[in-house]
C-alpha cells in the first residue's frame, strides 16, 4: 500500500514539471522511513532509509543511507555499494518538489520527491522495478531551562534610620531554552572512522594519486592488479576503500575528491573480476593523514586510496 500511495502522489503532480520555479519549502532535518522495490528474482523489498538534510534557500545538502541494498539490483550502484556510510546528496528545492541527486552527478543517483508537511515521498528515476521512498521528518525536541527562583524579599529598614534604603539588584535574566537537537551526521562528523572489524593488511596495498586527480596511474594499476589477485584468492573477504586528500582545498571539495578516488579504485577492481558487493567506498577528505608537514613530499603521501579488509 505504501508503494501505491507514493506512485499516486508523485503521478498526480507530474503535470507540474513545466511550471515556474516556486519558492522553496523547508526540507531541513532528519527524514526516516522506508524504500520499497524488488530484489533478485523480483522478490518484493521494504527496507529502512534515512536522509539528513541542511538547507540554504533552494539548495540542500546532506547524506542518504539505504539499508539492505546488497541483493537489490535495481538500486543504483552508488547507493547500493555505499553501505552504512551512505552517499552525499544535493537537493534542488522548488515549491514542494525536491530533486535529490548524488553530489558527483545525476548519473550516479537521481530521485524526484514531493514534500507535504513532514512527509516526503517519491521515486528513484531510471530504476526498474521502480524504487520508491516514503519518509517522515523527525520532530525537533527541545529541553527548557529551569525557571529562576524568586529572589527573597528584603524587609525595608526602620523609619528612624536616616541612611538611604538599600536597593536590591534585579534578578539575573533567565537564559533562553537550550536546543537539545543533535546536528545531522553529515555535519556532526564529516568523515566517520572505519568500522572496527575492518583493518589494513600487508597483502592489500595503498595506491596514490597526482594532485587534484582521481586517475589511476600505471604504477598504481600494477598494485591494484596484485590487490585483485589476492581478493580473488580470498573470496570471503570484504573491503572498505577509503579516499584521502592532502590539506589543500576546502573541506567539501576534498570530501568529493576523496570519494572520486575511492570510486576509481573500486571500479578498477570490479573490472578485474572482484564482485562489486564486496567493495564499499567512503571518503575521509583531509582527515586521517599519514604525514602532517606542509611539503610536496608529505602531500603526495596523503593523496591516496586505502584498503581495509574484513
Tab-separated table of C-alpha atoms in Angstrom:
chain	number	residue	atom	x	y	z
A	1	UNK	CA	0.000	0.000	0.000
A	2	UNK	CA	2.868	2.392	0.722
A	3	UNK	CA	4.267	1.925	-2.787
A	4	UNK	CA	0.831	2.583	-4.371
A	5	UNK	CA	0.383	5.761	-2.319
A	6	UNK	CA	3.773	7.048	-3.427
A	7	UNK	CA	3.046	6.356	-7.099
A	8	UNK	CA	-0.349	8.090	-6.936
A	9	UNK	CA	1.034	11.140	-5.125
A	10	UNK	CA	4.016	11.603	-7.439
A	11	UNK	CA	1.986	10.860	-10.540
A	12	UNK	CA	-0.691	13.397	-9.626
A	13	UNK	CA	1.944	16.147	-9.739
A	14	UNK	CA	3.649	15.018	-12.930
A	15	UNK	CA	1.908	17.755	-14.897
A	16	UNK	CA	3.720	20.397	-12.834
A	17	UNK	CA	7.112	19.637	-14.382
A	18	UNK	CA	6.948	22.670	-16.669
A	19	UNK	CA	5.560	25.053	-14.026
A	20	UNK	CA	7.630	28.122	-12.984
A	21	UNK	CA	10.099	27.592	-10.149
A	22	UNK	CA	8.306	28.164	-6.843
A	23	UNK	CA	9.561	29.450	-3.520
A	24	UNK	CA	11.207	26.504	-1.729
A	25	UNK	CA	9.679	24.993	1.382
A	26	UNK	CA	11.679	23.867	4.404
A	27	UNK	CA	13.166	20.380	3.933
A	28	UNK	CA	15.911	20.542	6.579
A	29	UNK	CA	16.179	17.861	9.245
A	30	UNK	CA	16.338	14.100	9.557
A	31	UNK	CA	13.904	12.068	7.479
A	32	UNK	CA	13.334	8.394	8.281
A	33	UNK	CA	11.178	5.787	6.636
A	34	UNK	CA	11.405	3.058	4.045
A	35	UNK	CA	12.355	2.373	0.467
A	36	UNK	CA	10.421	-0.255	-1.449
A	37	UNK	CA	11.222	-2.108	-4.636
A	38	UNK	CA	12.354	-5.554	-5.684
A	39	UNK	CA	15.445	-7.662	-5.145
A	40	UNK	CA	16.819	-10.618	-7.039
A	41	UNK	CA	14.175	-12.829	-8.661
A	42	UNK	CA	11.830	-9.797	-8.312
A	43	UNK	CA	11.279	-10.528	-4.616
A	44	UNK	CA	9.498	-7.513	-3.005
A	45	UNK	CA	11.695	-5.458	-0.689
A	46	UNK	CA	10.736	-2.964	2.046
A	47	UNK	CA	13.795	-1.637	3.895
A	48	UNK	CA	14.804	1.275	6.121
A	49	UNK	CA	16.212	4.539	4.787
A	50	UNK	CA	17.463	7.763	6.437
A	51	UNK	CA	18.029	11.170	4.863
A	52	UNK	CA	19.767	14.054	6.679
A	53	UNK	CA	19.484	17.480	5.027
A	54	UNK	CA	20.622	21.016	5.735
A	55	UNK	CA	19.203	23.790	3.575
A	56	UNK	CA	20.230	27.200	2.265
A	57	UNK	CA	17.387	28.674	0.229
A	58	UNK	CA	16.592	26.491	-2.756
A	59	UNK	CA	19.628	24.254	-2.233
A	60	UNK	CA	20.100	21.488	0.314
A	61	UNK	CA	22.983	19.114	1.053
A	62	UNK	CA	23.220	16.006	3.170
A	63	UNK	CA	23.569	12.241	3.286
A	64	UNK	CA	21.272	9.382	2.218
A	65	UNK	CA	21.617	5.884	3.705
A	66	UNK	CA	19.627	2.989	2.203
A	67	UNK	CA	19.645	-0.198	4.265
A	68	UNK	CA	19.512	-3.733	2.883
A	69	UNK	CA	20.521	-2.939	-0.699
A	70	UNK	CA	23.062	-5.712	-1.369
A	71	UNK	CA	20.584	-8.009	-3.159
A	72	UNK	CA	18.520	-5.198	-4.733
A	73	UNK	CA	19.874	-4.990	-8.262
A	74	UNK	CA	17.587	-2.131	-9.321
A	75	UNK	CA	19.068	0.247	-6.710
A	76	UNK	CA	21.739	2.462	-8.358
A	77	UNK	CA	25.255	1.151	-7.729
A	78	UNK	CA	26.387	4.292	-5.881
A	79	UNK	CA	23.695	3.829	-3.225
A	80	UNK	CA	23.793	0.018	-3.230
A	81	UNK	CA	27.527	-0.278	-2.612
A	82	UNK	CA	27.965	2.607	-0.166
A	83	UNK	CA	26.812	0.504	2.778
A	84	UNK	CA	26.163	2.266	6.079
A	85	UNK	CA	28.338	5.229	5.079
A	86	UNK	CA	25.637	6.360	2.633
A	87	UNK	CA	26.044	8.791	-0.242
A	88	UNK	CA	26.359	12.572	-0.158
A	89	UNK	CA	23.440	14.195	-1.946
A	90	UNK	CA	22.332	17.620	-3.205
A	91	UNK	CA	18.659	18.675	-3.061
A	92	UNK	CA	17.234	21.209	-5.538
A	93	UNK	CA	14.022	22.545	-3.940
A	94	UNK	CA	11.228	24.228	-5.917
A	95	UNK	CA	7.986	24.684	-4.024
A	96	UNK	CA	7.084	21.260	-2.626
A	97	UNK	CA	9.179	19.412	-5.226
A	98	UNK	CA	12.672	18.139	-4.382
A	99	UNK	CA	15.137	16.794	-6.959
A	100	UNK	CA	17.600	14.692	-4.997
A	101	UNK	CA	20.879	13.822	-6.738
A	102	UNK	CA	24.324	12.430	-5.963
A	103	UNK	CA	26.801	15.270	-5.373
A	104	UNK	CA	29.011	13.858	-8.147
A	105	UNK	CA	26.249	13.768	-10.765
A	106	UNK	CA	22.714	12.629	-11.602
A	107	UNK	CA	24.052	9.624	-13.479
A	108	UNK	CA	25.027	8.088	-10.109
A	109	UNK	CA	21.735	8.777	-8.300
A	110	UNK	CA	18.665	10.847	-9.211
A	111	UNK	CA	15.324	10.950	-7.360
A	112	UNK	CA	12.154	13.038	-7.749
A	113	UNK	CA	10.447	13.745	-4.418
A	114	UNK	CA	7.324	15.566	-3.176
A	115	UNK	CA	7.001	17.086	0.316
A	116	UNK	CA	3.709	17.505	2.162
A	117	UNK	CA	4.362	18.907	5.628
A	118	UNK	CA	6.546	16.366	7.423
A	119	UNK	CA	6.112	13.633	4.813
A	120	UNK	CA	8.315	13.157	1.739
A	121	UNK	CA	7.576	10.592	-0.960
A	122	UNK	CA	8.979	9.921	-4.399
A	123	UNK	CA	10.913	7.558	-6.640
A	124	UNK	CA	14.429	6.987	-7.929
A	125	UNK	CA	14.478	7.873	-11.618
A	126	UNK	CA	15.632	5.324	-14.151
A	127	UNK	CA	15.007	2.268	-11.932
A	128	UNK	CA	13.078	-0.819	-12.988
A	129	UNK	CA	11.401	-2.255	-10.992
A	130	UNK	CA	10.861	1.231	-9.511
A	131	UNK	CA	12.489	2.203	-6.219
A	132	UNK	CA	10.025	4.223	-4.094
A	133	UNK	CA	10.602	6.341	-0.965
A	134	UNK	CA	8.193	7.119	1.884
A	135	UNK	CA	9.826	9.295	4.577
A	136	UNK	CA	8.708	11.197	7.667
A	137	UNK	CA	10.617	14.088	9.253
A	138	UNK	CA	11.598	13.508	12.856
A	139	UNK	CA	10.171	16.022	15.282
A	140	UNK	CA	12.561	18.532	16.850
A	141	UNK	CA	12.844	18.110	20.584
A	142	UNK	CA	13.996	20.908	22.894
A	143	UNK	CA	14.821	20.992	26.594
A	144	UNK	CA	13.625	24.010	28.580
A	145	UNK	CA	15.943	25.679	31.075
A	146	UNK	CA	14.680	25.598	34.707
A	147	UNK	CA	12.907	28.760	35.861
A	148	UNK	CA	14.944	31.037	38.105
A	149	UNK	CA	13.940	31.011	41.761
A	150	UNK	CA	12.238	34.164	43.013
A	151	UNK	CA	14.725	36.272	44.998
A	152	UNK	CA	13.947	36.607	48.721
A	153	UNK	CA	12.143	39.715	49.760
A	154	UNK	CA	14.104	42.161	51.929
A	155	UNK	CA	12.261	43.970	54.660
A	156	UNK	CA	12.551	47.777	54.477
A	157	UNK	CA	14.745	49.475	57.124
A	158	UNK	CA	13.060	51.078	60.193
A	159	UNK	CA	11.632	54.536	59.605
A	160	UNK	CA	14.008	56.077	62.170
A	161	UNK	CA	17.091	55.172	60.151
A	162	UNK	CA	18.324	58.191	58.192
A	163	UNK	CA	20.536	56.146	55.877
A	164	UNK	CA	19.111	55.822	52.357
A	165	UNK	CA	17.392	52.433	51.860
A	166	UNK	CA	19.431	49.795	50.048
A	167	UNK	CA	18.206	48.867	46.601
A	168	UNK	CA	18.397	45.160	45.743
A	169	UNK	CA	19.709	44.385	42.222
A	170	UNK	CA	17.201	42.789	39.836
A	171	UNK	CA	17.328	39.004	39.480
A	172	UNK	CA	19.604	37.634	36.769
A	173	UNK	CA	17.982	37.185	33.379
A	174	UNK	CA	16.786	33.634	32.771
A	175	UNK	CA	18.777	32.121	29.879
A	176	UNK	CA	16.766	31.096	26.818
A	177	UNK	CA	15.910	27.394	26.297
A	178	UNK	CA	18.833	25.312	25.081
A	179	UNK	CA	18.268	23.233	21.982
A	180	UNK	CA	18.801	19.515	22.513
A	181	UNK	CA	18.741	18.665	18.849
A	182	UNK	CA	21.815	16.791	17.648
A	183	UNK	CA	23.137	18.055	14.285
A	184	UNK	CA	22.742	15.566	11.410
A	185	UNK	CA	25.642	13.128	10.829
A	186	UNK	CA	26.545	14.865	7.553
A	187	UNK	CA	27.647	17.922	9.600
A	188	UNK	CA	28.452	16.466	13.011
A	189	UNK	CA	31.019	14.062	11.548
A	190	UNK	CA	32.441	14.953	8.174
A	191	UNK	CA	34.121	11.562	7.875
A	192	UNK	CA	33.252	8.558	10.024
A	193	UNK	CA	36.027	6.315	11.339
A	194	UNK	CA	36.310	2.897	9.705
A	195	UNK	CA	34.293	0.078	11.340
A	196	UNK	CA	36.327	-1.783	13.943
A	197	UNK	CA	36.036	-5.099	12.107
A	198	UNK	CA	37.902	-3.681	9.066
A	199	UNK	CA	41.663	-3.280	9.200
A	200	UNK	CA	44.735	-2.895	6.949
A	201	UNK	CA	46.668	-5.967	5.859
A	202	UNK	CA	50.044	-6.181	4.109
A	203	UNK	CA	48.694	-8.159	1.137
A	204	UNK	CA	46.317	-5.367	0.011
A	205	UNK	CA	48.348	-2.210	-0.551
A	206	UNK	CA	47.591	1.515	-0.710
A	207	UNK	CA	47.693	3.418	-4.015
A	208	UNK	CA	48.435	7.129	-4.577
A	209	UNK	CA	47.238	9.900	-6.901
A	210	UNK	CA	48.507	13.044	-8.598
A	211	UNK	CA	47.419	16.453	-7.296
A	212	UNK	CA	43.688	17.156	-7.824
A	213	UNK	CA	43.270	13.877	-9.737
A	214	UNK	CA	41.376	10.606	-9.366
A	215	UNK	CA	43.047	8.885	-12.335
A	216	UNK	CA	44.782	5.555	-11.722
A	217	UNK	CA	48.465	5.820	-12.659
A	218	UNK	CA	50.318	2.958	-14.366
A	219	UNK	CA	52.384	2.084	-11.308
A	220	UNK	CA	49.341	2.111	-9.070
A	221	UNK	CA	47.402	-0.025	-11.571
A	222	UNK	CA	50.052	-2.718	-11.046
A	223	UNK	CA	49.422	-2.508	-7.291
A	224	UNK	CA	45.671	-2.848	-7.866
A	225	UNK	CA	46.296	-5.916	-10.057
A	226	UNK	CA	48.070	-7.556	-7.116
A	227	UNK	CA	45.275	-6.488	-4.760
A	228	UNK	CA	42.706	-8.036	-7.118
A	229	UNK	CA	44.721	-11.261	-7.320
A	230	UNK	CA	44.703	-11.578	-3.527
A	231	UNK	CA	40.970	-10.805	-3.310
A	232	UNK	CA	40.177	-13.445	-5.939
A	233	UNK	CA	42.118	-15.971	-3.853
A	234	UNK	CA	40.169	-14.903	-0.725
A	235	UNK	CA	36.558	-14.584	-1.935
A	236	UNK	CA	35.079	-14.400	1.570
A	237	UNK	CA	36.819	-11.101	2.413
A	238	UNK	CA	35.051	-7.718	2.237
A	239	UNK	CA	36.899	-4.443	1.629
A	240	UNK	CA	36.343	-0.826	2.724
A	241	UNK	CA	38.040	1.544	0.256
A	242	UNK	CA	38.833	4.982	1.699
A	243	UNK	CA	39.685	8.047	-0.386
A	244	UNK	CA	42.131	10.589	1.097
A	245	UNK	CA	43.428	14.043	0.070
A	246	UNK	CA	46.162	16.452	1.082
A	247	UNK	CA	45.386	19.515	3.199
A	248	UNK	CA	44.922	21.988	0.322
A	249	UNK	CA	41.419	22.985	-0.792
A	250	UNK	CA	38.085	23.244	1.006
A	251	UNK	CA	36.637	20.515	3.207
A	252	UNK	CA	33.684	19.972	0.854
A	253	UNK	CA	35.866	19.749	-2.259
A	254	UNK	CA	38.260	17.277	-0.663
A	255	UNK	CA	35.415	15.064	0.551
A	256	UNK	CA	34.149	14.868	-3.034
A	257	UNK	CA	37.651	14.282	-4.416
A	258	UNK	CA	38.320	11.554	-1.861
A	259	UNK	CA	35.111	9.820	-2.893
A	260	UNK	CA	36.085	10.000	-6.576
A	261	UNK	CA	39.422	8.375	-5.737
A	262	UNK	CA	37.750	5.578	-3.779
A	263	UNK	CA	35.236	5.016	-6.599
A	264	UNK	CA	38.051	4.895	-9.178
A	265	UNK	CA	39.860	2.206	-7.178
A	266	UNK	CA	36.624	0.263	-6.776
A	267	UNK	CA	35.831	0.468	-10.491
A	268	UNK	CA	39.310	-0.867	-11.338
A	269	UNK	CA	38.921	-3.852	-9.013
A	270	UNK	CA	35.433	-4.592	-10.371
A	271	UNK	CA	36.967	-4.569	-13.858
A	272	UNK	CA	39.438	-7.197	-12.649
A	273	UNK	CA	36.633	-9.546	-11.633
A	274	UNK	CA	36.035	-8.566	-7.982
A	275	UNK	CA	32.309	-8.557	-7.106
A	276	UNK	CA	31.042	-5.022	-6.506
A	277	UNK	CA	29.051	-6.228	-3.474
A	278	UNK	CA	32.366	-6.920	-1.675
A	279	UNK	CA	33.635	-3.337	-2.064
A	280	UNK	CA	32.326	-0.410	-0.012
A	281	UNK	CA	33.663	3.132	-0.506
A	282	UNK	CA	33.951	6.116	1.792
A	283	UNK	CA	35.774	9.460	1.778
A	284	UNK	CA	37.938	10.872	4.563
A	285	UNK	CA	38.895	14.078	2.736
A	286	UNK	CA	41.805	15.667	4.596
A	287	UNK	CA	41.196	13.621	7.755
A	288	UNK	CA	43.470	10.737	8.824
A	289	UNK	CA	46.712	11.963	7.152
A	290	UNK	CA	49.857	9.827	7.288
A	291	UNK	CA	52.040	12.972	7.261
A	292	UNK	CA	51.342	16.480	8.614
A	293	UNK	CA	54.191	18.529	7.110
A	294	UNK	CA	53.234	21.213	4.578
A	295	UNK	CA	55.576	19.909	1.897
A	296	UNK	CA	55.002	18.321	-1.505
A	297	UNK	CA	56.545	15.014	-0.427
A	298	UNK	CA	54.147	14.874	2.525
A	299	UNK	CA	51.116	15.901	0.439
A	300	UNK	CA	51.960	13.178	-2.107
A	301	UNK	CA	51.804	10.535	0.648
A	302	UNK	CA	48.374	11.746	1.770
A	303	UNK	CA	46.801	11.662	-1.738
A	304	UNK	CA	45.804	8.004	-1.595
A	305	UNK	CA	43.184	5.249	-1.515
A	306	UNK	CA	43.420	2.794	1.370
A	307	UNK	CA	42.028	-0.732	1.636
A	308	UNK	CA	40.762	-2.131	4.932
A	309	UNK	CA	39.796	-5.796	4.896
A	310	UNK	CA	37.142	-7.588	6.942
